[in-house]
Short mmCIF file of C-alpha atoms and ligand atoms in Angstrom, two decimals:
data_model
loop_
_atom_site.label_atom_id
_atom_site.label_comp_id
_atom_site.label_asym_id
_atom_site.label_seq_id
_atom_site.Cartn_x
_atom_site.Cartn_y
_atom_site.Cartn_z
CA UNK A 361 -30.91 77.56 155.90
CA UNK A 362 -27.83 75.37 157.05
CA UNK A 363 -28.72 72.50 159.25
CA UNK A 364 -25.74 70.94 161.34
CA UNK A 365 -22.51 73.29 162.32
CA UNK A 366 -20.14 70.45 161.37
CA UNK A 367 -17.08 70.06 158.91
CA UNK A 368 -20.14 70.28 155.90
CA UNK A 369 -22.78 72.75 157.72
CA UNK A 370 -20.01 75.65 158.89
CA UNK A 371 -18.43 75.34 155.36
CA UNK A 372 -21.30 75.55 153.65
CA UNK A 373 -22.68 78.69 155.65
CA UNK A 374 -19.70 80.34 155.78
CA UNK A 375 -19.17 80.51 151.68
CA UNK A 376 -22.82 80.74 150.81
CA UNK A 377 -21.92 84.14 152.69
CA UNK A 378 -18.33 84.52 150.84
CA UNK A 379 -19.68 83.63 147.42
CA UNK A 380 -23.19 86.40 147.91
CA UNK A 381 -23.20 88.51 150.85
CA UNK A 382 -26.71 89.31 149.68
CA UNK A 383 -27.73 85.63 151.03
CA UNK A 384 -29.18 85.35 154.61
CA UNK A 385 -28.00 82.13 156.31
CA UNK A 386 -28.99 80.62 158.81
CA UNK A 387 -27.02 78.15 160.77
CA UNK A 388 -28.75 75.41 162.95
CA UNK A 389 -26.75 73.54 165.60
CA UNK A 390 -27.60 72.72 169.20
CA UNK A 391 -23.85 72.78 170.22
CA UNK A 392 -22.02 75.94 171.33
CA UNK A 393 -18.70 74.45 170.92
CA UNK A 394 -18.05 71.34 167.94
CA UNK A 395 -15.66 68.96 168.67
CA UNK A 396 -13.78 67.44 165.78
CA UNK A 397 -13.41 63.81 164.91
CA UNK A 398 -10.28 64.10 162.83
CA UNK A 399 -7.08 63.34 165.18
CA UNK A 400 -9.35 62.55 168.03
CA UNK A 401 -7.38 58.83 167.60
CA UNK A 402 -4.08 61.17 169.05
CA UNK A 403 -6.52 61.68 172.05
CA UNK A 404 -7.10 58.00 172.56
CA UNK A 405 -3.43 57.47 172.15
CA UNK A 406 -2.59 60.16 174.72
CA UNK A 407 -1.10 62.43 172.34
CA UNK A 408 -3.34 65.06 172.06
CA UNK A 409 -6.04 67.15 174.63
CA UNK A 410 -9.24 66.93 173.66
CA UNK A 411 -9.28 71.06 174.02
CA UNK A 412 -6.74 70.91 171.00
CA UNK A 413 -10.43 69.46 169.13
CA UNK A 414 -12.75 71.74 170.35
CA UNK A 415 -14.16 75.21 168.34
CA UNK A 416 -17.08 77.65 169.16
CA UNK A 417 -19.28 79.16 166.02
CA UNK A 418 -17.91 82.98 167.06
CA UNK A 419 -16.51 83.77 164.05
CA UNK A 420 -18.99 81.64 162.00
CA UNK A 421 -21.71 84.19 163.70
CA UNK A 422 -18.82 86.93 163.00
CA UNK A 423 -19.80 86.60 159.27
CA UNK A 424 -23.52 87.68 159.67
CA UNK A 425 -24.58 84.24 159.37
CA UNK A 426 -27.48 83.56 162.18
CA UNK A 427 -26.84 81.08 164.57
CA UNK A 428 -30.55 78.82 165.76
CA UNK A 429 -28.53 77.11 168.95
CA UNK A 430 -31.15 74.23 168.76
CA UNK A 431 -31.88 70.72 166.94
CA UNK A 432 -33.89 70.64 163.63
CA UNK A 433 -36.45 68.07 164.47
CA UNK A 434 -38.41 67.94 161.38
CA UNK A 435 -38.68 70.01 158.17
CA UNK A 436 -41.70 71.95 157.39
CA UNK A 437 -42.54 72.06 161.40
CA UNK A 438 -41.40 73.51 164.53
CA UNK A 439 -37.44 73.24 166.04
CA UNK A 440 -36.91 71.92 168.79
CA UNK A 441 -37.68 75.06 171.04
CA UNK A 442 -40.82 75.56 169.25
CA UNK A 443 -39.80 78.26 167.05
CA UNK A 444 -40.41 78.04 162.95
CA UNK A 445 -37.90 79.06 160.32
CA UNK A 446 -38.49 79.45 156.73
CA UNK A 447 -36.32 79.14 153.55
CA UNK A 448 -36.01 79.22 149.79
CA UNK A 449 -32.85 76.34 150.11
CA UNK A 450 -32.55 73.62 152.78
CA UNK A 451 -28.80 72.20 153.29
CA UNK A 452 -28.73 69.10 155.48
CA UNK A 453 -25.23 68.49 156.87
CA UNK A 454 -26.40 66.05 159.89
CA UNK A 455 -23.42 63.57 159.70
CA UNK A 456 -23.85 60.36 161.24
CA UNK A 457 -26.29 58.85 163.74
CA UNK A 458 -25.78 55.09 164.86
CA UNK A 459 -27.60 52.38 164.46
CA UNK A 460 -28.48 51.11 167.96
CA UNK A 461 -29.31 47.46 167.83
CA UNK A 462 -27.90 47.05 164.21
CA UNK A 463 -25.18 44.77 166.31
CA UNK A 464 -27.21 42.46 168.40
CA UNK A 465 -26.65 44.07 171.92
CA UNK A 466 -24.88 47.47 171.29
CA UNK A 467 -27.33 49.84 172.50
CA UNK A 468 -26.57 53.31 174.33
CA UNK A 469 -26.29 51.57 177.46
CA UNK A 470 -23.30 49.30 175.63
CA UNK A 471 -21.58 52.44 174.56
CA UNK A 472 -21.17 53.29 178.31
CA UNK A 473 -19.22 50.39 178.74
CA UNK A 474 -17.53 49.35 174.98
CA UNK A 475 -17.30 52.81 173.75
CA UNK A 476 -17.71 52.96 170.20
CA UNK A 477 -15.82 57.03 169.80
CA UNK A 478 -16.81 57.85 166.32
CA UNK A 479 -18.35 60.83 167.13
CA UNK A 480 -15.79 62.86 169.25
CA UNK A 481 -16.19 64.34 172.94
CA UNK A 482 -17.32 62.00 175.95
CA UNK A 483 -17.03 58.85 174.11
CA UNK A 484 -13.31 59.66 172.87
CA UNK A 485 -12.11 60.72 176.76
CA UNK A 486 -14.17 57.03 177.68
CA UNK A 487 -12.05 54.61 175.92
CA UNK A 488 -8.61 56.93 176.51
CA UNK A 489 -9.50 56.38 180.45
CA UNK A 490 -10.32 52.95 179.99
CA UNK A 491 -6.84 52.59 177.93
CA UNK A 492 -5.18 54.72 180.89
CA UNK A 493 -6.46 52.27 183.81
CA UNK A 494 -5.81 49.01 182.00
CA UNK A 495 -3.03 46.39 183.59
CA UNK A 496 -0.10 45.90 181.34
CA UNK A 497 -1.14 42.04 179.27
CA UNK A 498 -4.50 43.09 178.43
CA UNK A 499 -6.53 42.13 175.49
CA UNK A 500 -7.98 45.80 173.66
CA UNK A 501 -10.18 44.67 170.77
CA UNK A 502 -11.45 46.97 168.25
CA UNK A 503 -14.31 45.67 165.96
CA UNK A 504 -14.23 47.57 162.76
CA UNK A 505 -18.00 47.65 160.53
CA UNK A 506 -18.59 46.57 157.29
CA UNK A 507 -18.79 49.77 154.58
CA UNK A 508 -20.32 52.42 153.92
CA UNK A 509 -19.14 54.31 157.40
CA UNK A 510 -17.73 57.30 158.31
CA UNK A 511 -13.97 57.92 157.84
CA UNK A 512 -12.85 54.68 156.34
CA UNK A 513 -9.31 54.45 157.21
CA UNK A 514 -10.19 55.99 160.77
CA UNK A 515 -10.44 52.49 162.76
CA UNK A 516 -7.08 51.52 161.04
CA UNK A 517 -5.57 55.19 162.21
CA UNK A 518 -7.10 54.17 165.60
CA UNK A 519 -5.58 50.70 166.06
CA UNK A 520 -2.14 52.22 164.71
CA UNK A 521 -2.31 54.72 167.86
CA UNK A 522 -3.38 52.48 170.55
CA UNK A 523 -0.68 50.21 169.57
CA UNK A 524 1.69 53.00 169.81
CA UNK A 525 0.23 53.59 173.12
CA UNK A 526 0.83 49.88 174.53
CA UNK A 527 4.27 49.45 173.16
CA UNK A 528 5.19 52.73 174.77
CA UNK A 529 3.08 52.67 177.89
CA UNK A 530 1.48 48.51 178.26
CA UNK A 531 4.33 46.54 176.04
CA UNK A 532 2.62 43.34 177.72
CA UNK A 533 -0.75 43.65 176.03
CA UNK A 534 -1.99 42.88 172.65
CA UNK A 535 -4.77 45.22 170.28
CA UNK A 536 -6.91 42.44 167.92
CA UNK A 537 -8.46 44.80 165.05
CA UNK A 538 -12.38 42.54 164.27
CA UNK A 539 -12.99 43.29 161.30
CA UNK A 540 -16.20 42.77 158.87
CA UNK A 541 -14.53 43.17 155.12
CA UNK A 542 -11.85 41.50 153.94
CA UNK A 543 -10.29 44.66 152.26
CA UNK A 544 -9.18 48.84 153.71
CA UNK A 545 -8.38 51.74 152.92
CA UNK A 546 -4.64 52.29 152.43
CA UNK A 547 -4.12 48.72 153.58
CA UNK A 548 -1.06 47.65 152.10
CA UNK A 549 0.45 50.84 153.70
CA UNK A 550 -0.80 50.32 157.09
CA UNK A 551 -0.40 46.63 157.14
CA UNK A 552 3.25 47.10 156.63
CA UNK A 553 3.87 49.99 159.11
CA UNK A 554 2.29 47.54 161.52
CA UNK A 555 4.69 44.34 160.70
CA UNK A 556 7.66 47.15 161.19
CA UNK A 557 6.22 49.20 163.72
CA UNK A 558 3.95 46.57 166.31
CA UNK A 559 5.13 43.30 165.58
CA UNK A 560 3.79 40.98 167.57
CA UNK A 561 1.10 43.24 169.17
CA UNK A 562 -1.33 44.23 166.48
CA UNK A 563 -3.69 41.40 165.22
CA UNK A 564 -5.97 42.06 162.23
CA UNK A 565 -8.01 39.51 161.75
CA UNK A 566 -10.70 39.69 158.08
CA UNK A 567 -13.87 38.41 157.34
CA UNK A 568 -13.07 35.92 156.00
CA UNK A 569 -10.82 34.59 158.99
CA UNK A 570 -13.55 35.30 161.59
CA UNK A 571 -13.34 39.26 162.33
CA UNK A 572 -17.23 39.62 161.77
CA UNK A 573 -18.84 40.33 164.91
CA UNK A 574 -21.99 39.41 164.87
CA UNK A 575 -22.95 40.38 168.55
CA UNK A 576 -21.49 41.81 171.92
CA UNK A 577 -21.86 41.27 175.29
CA UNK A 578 -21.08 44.98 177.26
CA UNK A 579 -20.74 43.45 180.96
CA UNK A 580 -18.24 40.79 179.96
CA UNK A 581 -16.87 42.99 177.43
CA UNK A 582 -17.06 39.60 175.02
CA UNK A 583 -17.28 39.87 170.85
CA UNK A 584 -18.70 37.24 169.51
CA UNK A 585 -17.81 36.29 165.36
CA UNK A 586 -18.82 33.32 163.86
CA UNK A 587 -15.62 31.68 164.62
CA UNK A 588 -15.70 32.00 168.35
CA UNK A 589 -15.69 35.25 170.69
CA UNK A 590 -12.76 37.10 171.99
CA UNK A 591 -13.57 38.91 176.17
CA UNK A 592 -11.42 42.03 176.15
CA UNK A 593 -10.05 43.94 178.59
CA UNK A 594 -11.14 47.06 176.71
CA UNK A 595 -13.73 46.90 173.48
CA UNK A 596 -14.14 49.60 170.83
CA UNK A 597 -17.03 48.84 168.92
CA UNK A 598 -17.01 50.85 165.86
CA UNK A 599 -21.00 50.45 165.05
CA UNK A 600 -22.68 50.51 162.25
CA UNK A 601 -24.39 53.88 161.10
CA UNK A 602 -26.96 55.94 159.00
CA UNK A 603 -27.30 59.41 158.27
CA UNK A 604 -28.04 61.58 160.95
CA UNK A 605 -32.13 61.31 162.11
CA UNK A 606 -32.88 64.47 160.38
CA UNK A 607 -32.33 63.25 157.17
CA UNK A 608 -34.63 60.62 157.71
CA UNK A 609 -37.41 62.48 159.07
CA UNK A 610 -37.29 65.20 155.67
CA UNK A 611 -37.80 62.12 153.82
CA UNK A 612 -34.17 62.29 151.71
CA UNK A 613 -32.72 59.03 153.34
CA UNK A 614 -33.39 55.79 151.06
CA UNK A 615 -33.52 52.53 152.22
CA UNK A 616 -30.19 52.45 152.84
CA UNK A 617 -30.30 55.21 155.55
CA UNK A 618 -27.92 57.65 153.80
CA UNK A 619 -29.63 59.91 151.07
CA UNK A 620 -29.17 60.08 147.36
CA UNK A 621 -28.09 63.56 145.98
CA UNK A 622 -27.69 64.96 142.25
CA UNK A 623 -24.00 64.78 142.04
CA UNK A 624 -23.58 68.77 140.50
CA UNK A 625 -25.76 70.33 143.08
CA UNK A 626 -25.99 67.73 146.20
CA UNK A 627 -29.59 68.41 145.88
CA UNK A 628 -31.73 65.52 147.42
CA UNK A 629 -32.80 62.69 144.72
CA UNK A 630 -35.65 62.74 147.00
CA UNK A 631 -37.01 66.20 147.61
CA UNK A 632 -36.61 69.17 146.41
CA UNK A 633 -35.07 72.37 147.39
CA UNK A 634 -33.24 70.49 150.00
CA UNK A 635 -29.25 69.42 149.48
CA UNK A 636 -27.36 66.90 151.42
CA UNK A 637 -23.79 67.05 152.66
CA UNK A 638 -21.10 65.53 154.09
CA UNK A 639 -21.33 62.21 155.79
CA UNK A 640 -24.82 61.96 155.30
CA UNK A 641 -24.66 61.99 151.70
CA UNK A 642 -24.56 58.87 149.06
CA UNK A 643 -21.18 60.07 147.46
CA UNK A 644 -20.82 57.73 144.94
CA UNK A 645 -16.95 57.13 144.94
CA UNK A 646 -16.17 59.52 148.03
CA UNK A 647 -15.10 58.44 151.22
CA UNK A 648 -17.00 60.02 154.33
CA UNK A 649 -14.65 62.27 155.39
CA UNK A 650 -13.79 65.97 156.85
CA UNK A 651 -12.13 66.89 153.52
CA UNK A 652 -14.52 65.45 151.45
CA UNK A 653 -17.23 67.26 153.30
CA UNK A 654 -15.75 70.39 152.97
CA UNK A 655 -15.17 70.03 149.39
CA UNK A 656 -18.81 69.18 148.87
CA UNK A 657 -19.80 72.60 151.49
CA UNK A 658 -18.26 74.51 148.78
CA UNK A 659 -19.47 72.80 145.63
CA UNK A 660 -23.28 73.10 146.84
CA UNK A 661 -22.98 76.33 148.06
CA UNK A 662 -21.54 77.57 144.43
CA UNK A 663 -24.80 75.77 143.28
CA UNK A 664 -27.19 76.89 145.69
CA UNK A 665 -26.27 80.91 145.20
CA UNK A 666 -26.70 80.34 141.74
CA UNK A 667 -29.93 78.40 141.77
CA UNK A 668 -31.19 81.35 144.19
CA UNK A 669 -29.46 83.99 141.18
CA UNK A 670 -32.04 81.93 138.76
CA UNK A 671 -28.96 80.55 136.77
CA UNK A 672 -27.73 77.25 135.62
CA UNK A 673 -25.02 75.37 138.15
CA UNK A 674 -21.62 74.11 136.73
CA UNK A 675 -20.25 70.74 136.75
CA UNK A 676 -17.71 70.54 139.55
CA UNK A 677 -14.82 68.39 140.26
CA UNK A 678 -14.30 68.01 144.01
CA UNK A 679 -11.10 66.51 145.61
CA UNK A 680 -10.22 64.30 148.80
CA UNK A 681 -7.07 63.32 150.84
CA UNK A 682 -7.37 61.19 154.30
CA UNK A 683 -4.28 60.97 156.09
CA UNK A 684 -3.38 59.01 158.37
CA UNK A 685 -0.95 58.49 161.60
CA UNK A 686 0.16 55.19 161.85
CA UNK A 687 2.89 56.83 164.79
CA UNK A 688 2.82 59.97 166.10
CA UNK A 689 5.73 60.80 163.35
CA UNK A 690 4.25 58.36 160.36
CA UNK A 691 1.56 59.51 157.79
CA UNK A 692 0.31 58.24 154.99
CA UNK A 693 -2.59 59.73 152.77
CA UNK A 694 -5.27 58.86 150.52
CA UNK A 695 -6.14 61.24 147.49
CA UNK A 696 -8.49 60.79 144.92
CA UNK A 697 -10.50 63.49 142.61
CA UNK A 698 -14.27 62.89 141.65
CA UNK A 699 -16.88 64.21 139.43
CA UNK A 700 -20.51 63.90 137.98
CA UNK A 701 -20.46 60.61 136.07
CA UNK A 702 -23.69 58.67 135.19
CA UNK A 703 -25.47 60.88 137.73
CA UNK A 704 -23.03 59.12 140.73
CA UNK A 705 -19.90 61.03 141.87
CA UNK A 706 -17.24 58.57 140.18
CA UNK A 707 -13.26 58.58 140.19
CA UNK A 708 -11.34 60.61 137.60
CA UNK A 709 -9.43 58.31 136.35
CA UNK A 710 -5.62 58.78 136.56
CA UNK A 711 -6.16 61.24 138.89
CA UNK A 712 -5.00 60.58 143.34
CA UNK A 713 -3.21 57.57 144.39
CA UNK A 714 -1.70 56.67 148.24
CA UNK A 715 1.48 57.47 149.31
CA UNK A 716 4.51 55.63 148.00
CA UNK A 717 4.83 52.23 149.91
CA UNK A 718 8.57 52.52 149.71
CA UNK A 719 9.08 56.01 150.84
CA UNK A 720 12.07 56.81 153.23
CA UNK A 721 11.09 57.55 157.16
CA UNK A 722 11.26 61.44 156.13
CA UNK A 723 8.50 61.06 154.07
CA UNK A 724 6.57 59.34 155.96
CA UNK A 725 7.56 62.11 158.89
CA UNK A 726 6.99 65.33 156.20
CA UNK A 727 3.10 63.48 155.72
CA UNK A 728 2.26 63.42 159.47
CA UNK A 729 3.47 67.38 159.45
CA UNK A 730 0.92 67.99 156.92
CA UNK A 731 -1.99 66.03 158.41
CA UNK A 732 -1.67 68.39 161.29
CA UNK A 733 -1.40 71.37 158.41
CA UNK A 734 -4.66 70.31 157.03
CA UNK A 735 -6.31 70.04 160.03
CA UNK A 736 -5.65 73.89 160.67
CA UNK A 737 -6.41 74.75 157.58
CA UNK A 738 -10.17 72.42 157.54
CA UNK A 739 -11.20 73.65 161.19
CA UNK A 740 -10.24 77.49 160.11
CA UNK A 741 -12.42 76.86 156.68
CA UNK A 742 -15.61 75.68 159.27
CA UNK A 743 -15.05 77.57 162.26
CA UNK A 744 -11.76 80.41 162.73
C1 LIG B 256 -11.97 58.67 164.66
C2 LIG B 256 -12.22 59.50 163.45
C3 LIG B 256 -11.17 60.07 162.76
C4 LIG B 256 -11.39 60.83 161.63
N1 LIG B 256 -10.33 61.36 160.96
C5 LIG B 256 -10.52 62.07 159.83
C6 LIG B 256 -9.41 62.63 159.12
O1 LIG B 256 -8.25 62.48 159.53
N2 LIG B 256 -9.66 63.31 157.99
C7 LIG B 256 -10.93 63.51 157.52
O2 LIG B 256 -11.09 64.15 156.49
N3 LIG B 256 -12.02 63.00 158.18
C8 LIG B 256 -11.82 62.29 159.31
N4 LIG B 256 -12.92 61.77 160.00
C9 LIG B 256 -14.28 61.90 159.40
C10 LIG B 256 -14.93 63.24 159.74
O3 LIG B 256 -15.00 63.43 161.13
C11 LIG B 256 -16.35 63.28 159.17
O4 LIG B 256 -16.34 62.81 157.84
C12 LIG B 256 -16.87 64.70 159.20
O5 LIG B 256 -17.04 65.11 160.54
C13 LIG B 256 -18.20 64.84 158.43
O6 LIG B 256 -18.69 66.13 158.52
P1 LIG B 256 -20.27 66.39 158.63
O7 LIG B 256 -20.41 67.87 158.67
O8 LIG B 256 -21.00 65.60 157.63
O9 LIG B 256 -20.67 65.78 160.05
P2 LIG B 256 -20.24 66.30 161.49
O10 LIG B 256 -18.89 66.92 161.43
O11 LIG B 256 -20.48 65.21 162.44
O12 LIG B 256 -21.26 67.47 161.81
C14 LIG B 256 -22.65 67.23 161.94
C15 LIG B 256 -23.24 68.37 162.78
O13 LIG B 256 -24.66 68.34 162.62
C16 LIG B 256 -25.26 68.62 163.87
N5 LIG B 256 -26.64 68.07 163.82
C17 LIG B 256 -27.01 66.78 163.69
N6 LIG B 256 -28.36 66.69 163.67
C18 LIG B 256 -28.84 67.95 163.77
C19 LIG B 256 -30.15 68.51 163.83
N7 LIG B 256 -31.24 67.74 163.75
N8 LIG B 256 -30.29 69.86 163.95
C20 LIG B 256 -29.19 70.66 164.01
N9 LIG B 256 -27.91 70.18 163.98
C21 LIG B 256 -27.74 68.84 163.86
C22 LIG B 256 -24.33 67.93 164.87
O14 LIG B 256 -24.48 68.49 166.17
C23 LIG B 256 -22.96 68.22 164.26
O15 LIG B 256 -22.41 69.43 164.76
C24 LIG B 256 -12.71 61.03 161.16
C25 LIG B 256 -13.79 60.47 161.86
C26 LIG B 256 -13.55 59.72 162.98
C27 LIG B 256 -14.71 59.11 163.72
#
């Protein structure tokens, strides 16, 4: 049984089926149609329809793998709608959940008003409007959260776009990126796309010059850091987070709300029989990512049919790349390669890098082409 029809949960299902069609799966998911995080920022920045985001489970169901359209609300106990399943394996691919009051006044309530958009649908369409309807000179703050979080270059992707956006569309107003760490992914890539690209208009401001927000205010739309507060004309709060609640309620999150896994297997650290994927997993080294999560989908799947087979599971090596859009036509990407080390998913060493930082435009062009190639390829994986 497969619970959560995300990046992990689909890809997981889908070649548990491919590796043994003998294996009955089960996918749980409350959503008819998923709606994918990964170049939702070209929605905020008007350059993408949120349709262009948006898949169904057909052909996941097309591979004889059972669809339970409801929530998991606890293991060992009833879903949702009251009916019990049973299994020999338990994945977990919940992703994230936030942590409402983790930043003194952002609650749900706040999120109607400073959307935070790091889970994509409602919240994504919320901050494009508010984007849309704002006077040219106004102040968009984004408040990035200290690590671990999901997609670690994403708020960085994000204030790249918008500030395409307002030098296109609002060439008056100025984006200040909040942010709680001193250091990011890909920084010294970004951070010079930004001097060439949105001089000027683009404001990063560390931790260790004030960017820590340590509280928000949603009817004045005011930040406040240590060093003062900054009242926007639009806020994205990107919030702290946790794995999603299910995790918590099996009993595999720690302390630190995300849950420890054996790095061959991605079974919990906690309990067993159950695995963990995706962004609800302690990866060691790996960022919480689409790719990443995939990668692991396939890894614990391998290890899962053969645990059910009654054999021995192989130590994998699993791979990432996040890219990037810093313009519409500018990518960069992230790789790295990973494997069982000290029982933590560490670096190979030698292995990944970032993109060049002195690469012509037409790299830098050829790297948003693929982005967009890897998203096809990622979403038809999970879902087509
Ligand atoms: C703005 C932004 C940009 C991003 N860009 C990229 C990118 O360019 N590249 C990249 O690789 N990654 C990117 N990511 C990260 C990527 O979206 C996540 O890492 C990825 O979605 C993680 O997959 P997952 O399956 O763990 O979680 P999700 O994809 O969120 O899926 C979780 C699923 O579980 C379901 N679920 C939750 N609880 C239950 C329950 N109790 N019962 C049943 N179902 C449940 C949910 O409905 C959901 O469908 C981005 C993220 C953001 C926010």
């Amino acid at each position: 049984m497969v619970v959560g029809g995300g990046f992990a949960g689909a890809s997981c299902a889908r070649a548990l089926r491919q590796l043994d069609p003998r294996i009955v799966v089960t996918l749980v998911e409350p959503n008819g149609t998923f709606t994918a995080c990964p170049f939702s920022n070209a929605v905020i920045g008007g350059l993408r329809e949120l349709s262009a985001q948006q898949f169904t489970y057909e052909r996941v169901a097309g591979d004889g793998i059972t669809i339970a359209r409801t929530s998991a609300t606890a293991v060992d106990a009833p879903l949702a709608d009251g009916a019990k399943l049973s299994y020999d394996r338990l994945v977990l691919a919940p992703g994230i959940d936030i942590r409402w009051g983790a930043l003194q006044g952002y609650d749900e309530a706040a999120a109607g008003q400073m959307p935070h958009a790091w889970r994509a649908g409602e919240q994504t369409l919320l901050l494009r409007r508010q984007l849309e309807a704002m006077d040219d000179g106004g102040l968009v703050v984004i408040s990035a959260p200290a690590n671990p979080f999901r997609c670690p270059p994403g708020p960085y992707e994000r204030a790249s776009l918008i500030a395409h956006f307002l030098k296109t569309k609002k060439p008056k107003s100025k984006l200040i990126v909040l942010d709680a760490k001193d250091a990011f992914s890909k920084q010294r890539l970004f951070q010079a796309a930004w001097a060439e690209l949105y001089p000027g208009l683009l404001e990063w401001v560390p931790l260790s010059k004030g960017g820590n927000v340590t509280s928000v205010d949603a009817a004045t739309r005011t930040l406040m850091t240590d060093f003062g507060k900054h009242q926007a004309k639009v806020a994205n709060v990107i919030p702290p987070q946790k794995a999603g609640r299910i995790a918590e309620v099996a009993g595999v999150a720690d302390r630190s709300g995300w849950c420890p896994i054996d790095p061959a297997t991605f079974e919990s650290k906690l309990q067993a029989g159950i695995h963990v994927i995706g962004d609800a997993a302690i990866a060691g080294a790996m960022p919480k990512s689409a790719f990443a999560a995939n990668s692991q989908a396939k890894v614990c799947a391998a290890a899962v049919a053969t645990l059910l087979a009654g054999g021995t599971p192989s130590v994998p090596k699993l791979i990432n790349t996040c890219y990037s859009l810093v313009a519409p036509d500018y990518g960069i990407t992230v790789a790295g390669v990973y494997q069982p080390t000290g029982g933590q998913l560490a670096d190979v060493p030698g292995a990944g890098g970032v993109s060049p930082s002195d690469a012509p435009r037409e790299t830098r062009k050829a790297e948003a082409v693929l982005a967009e190639a890897w998203f096809r390829t990622i979403t038809t994986e999970a879902f087509g």
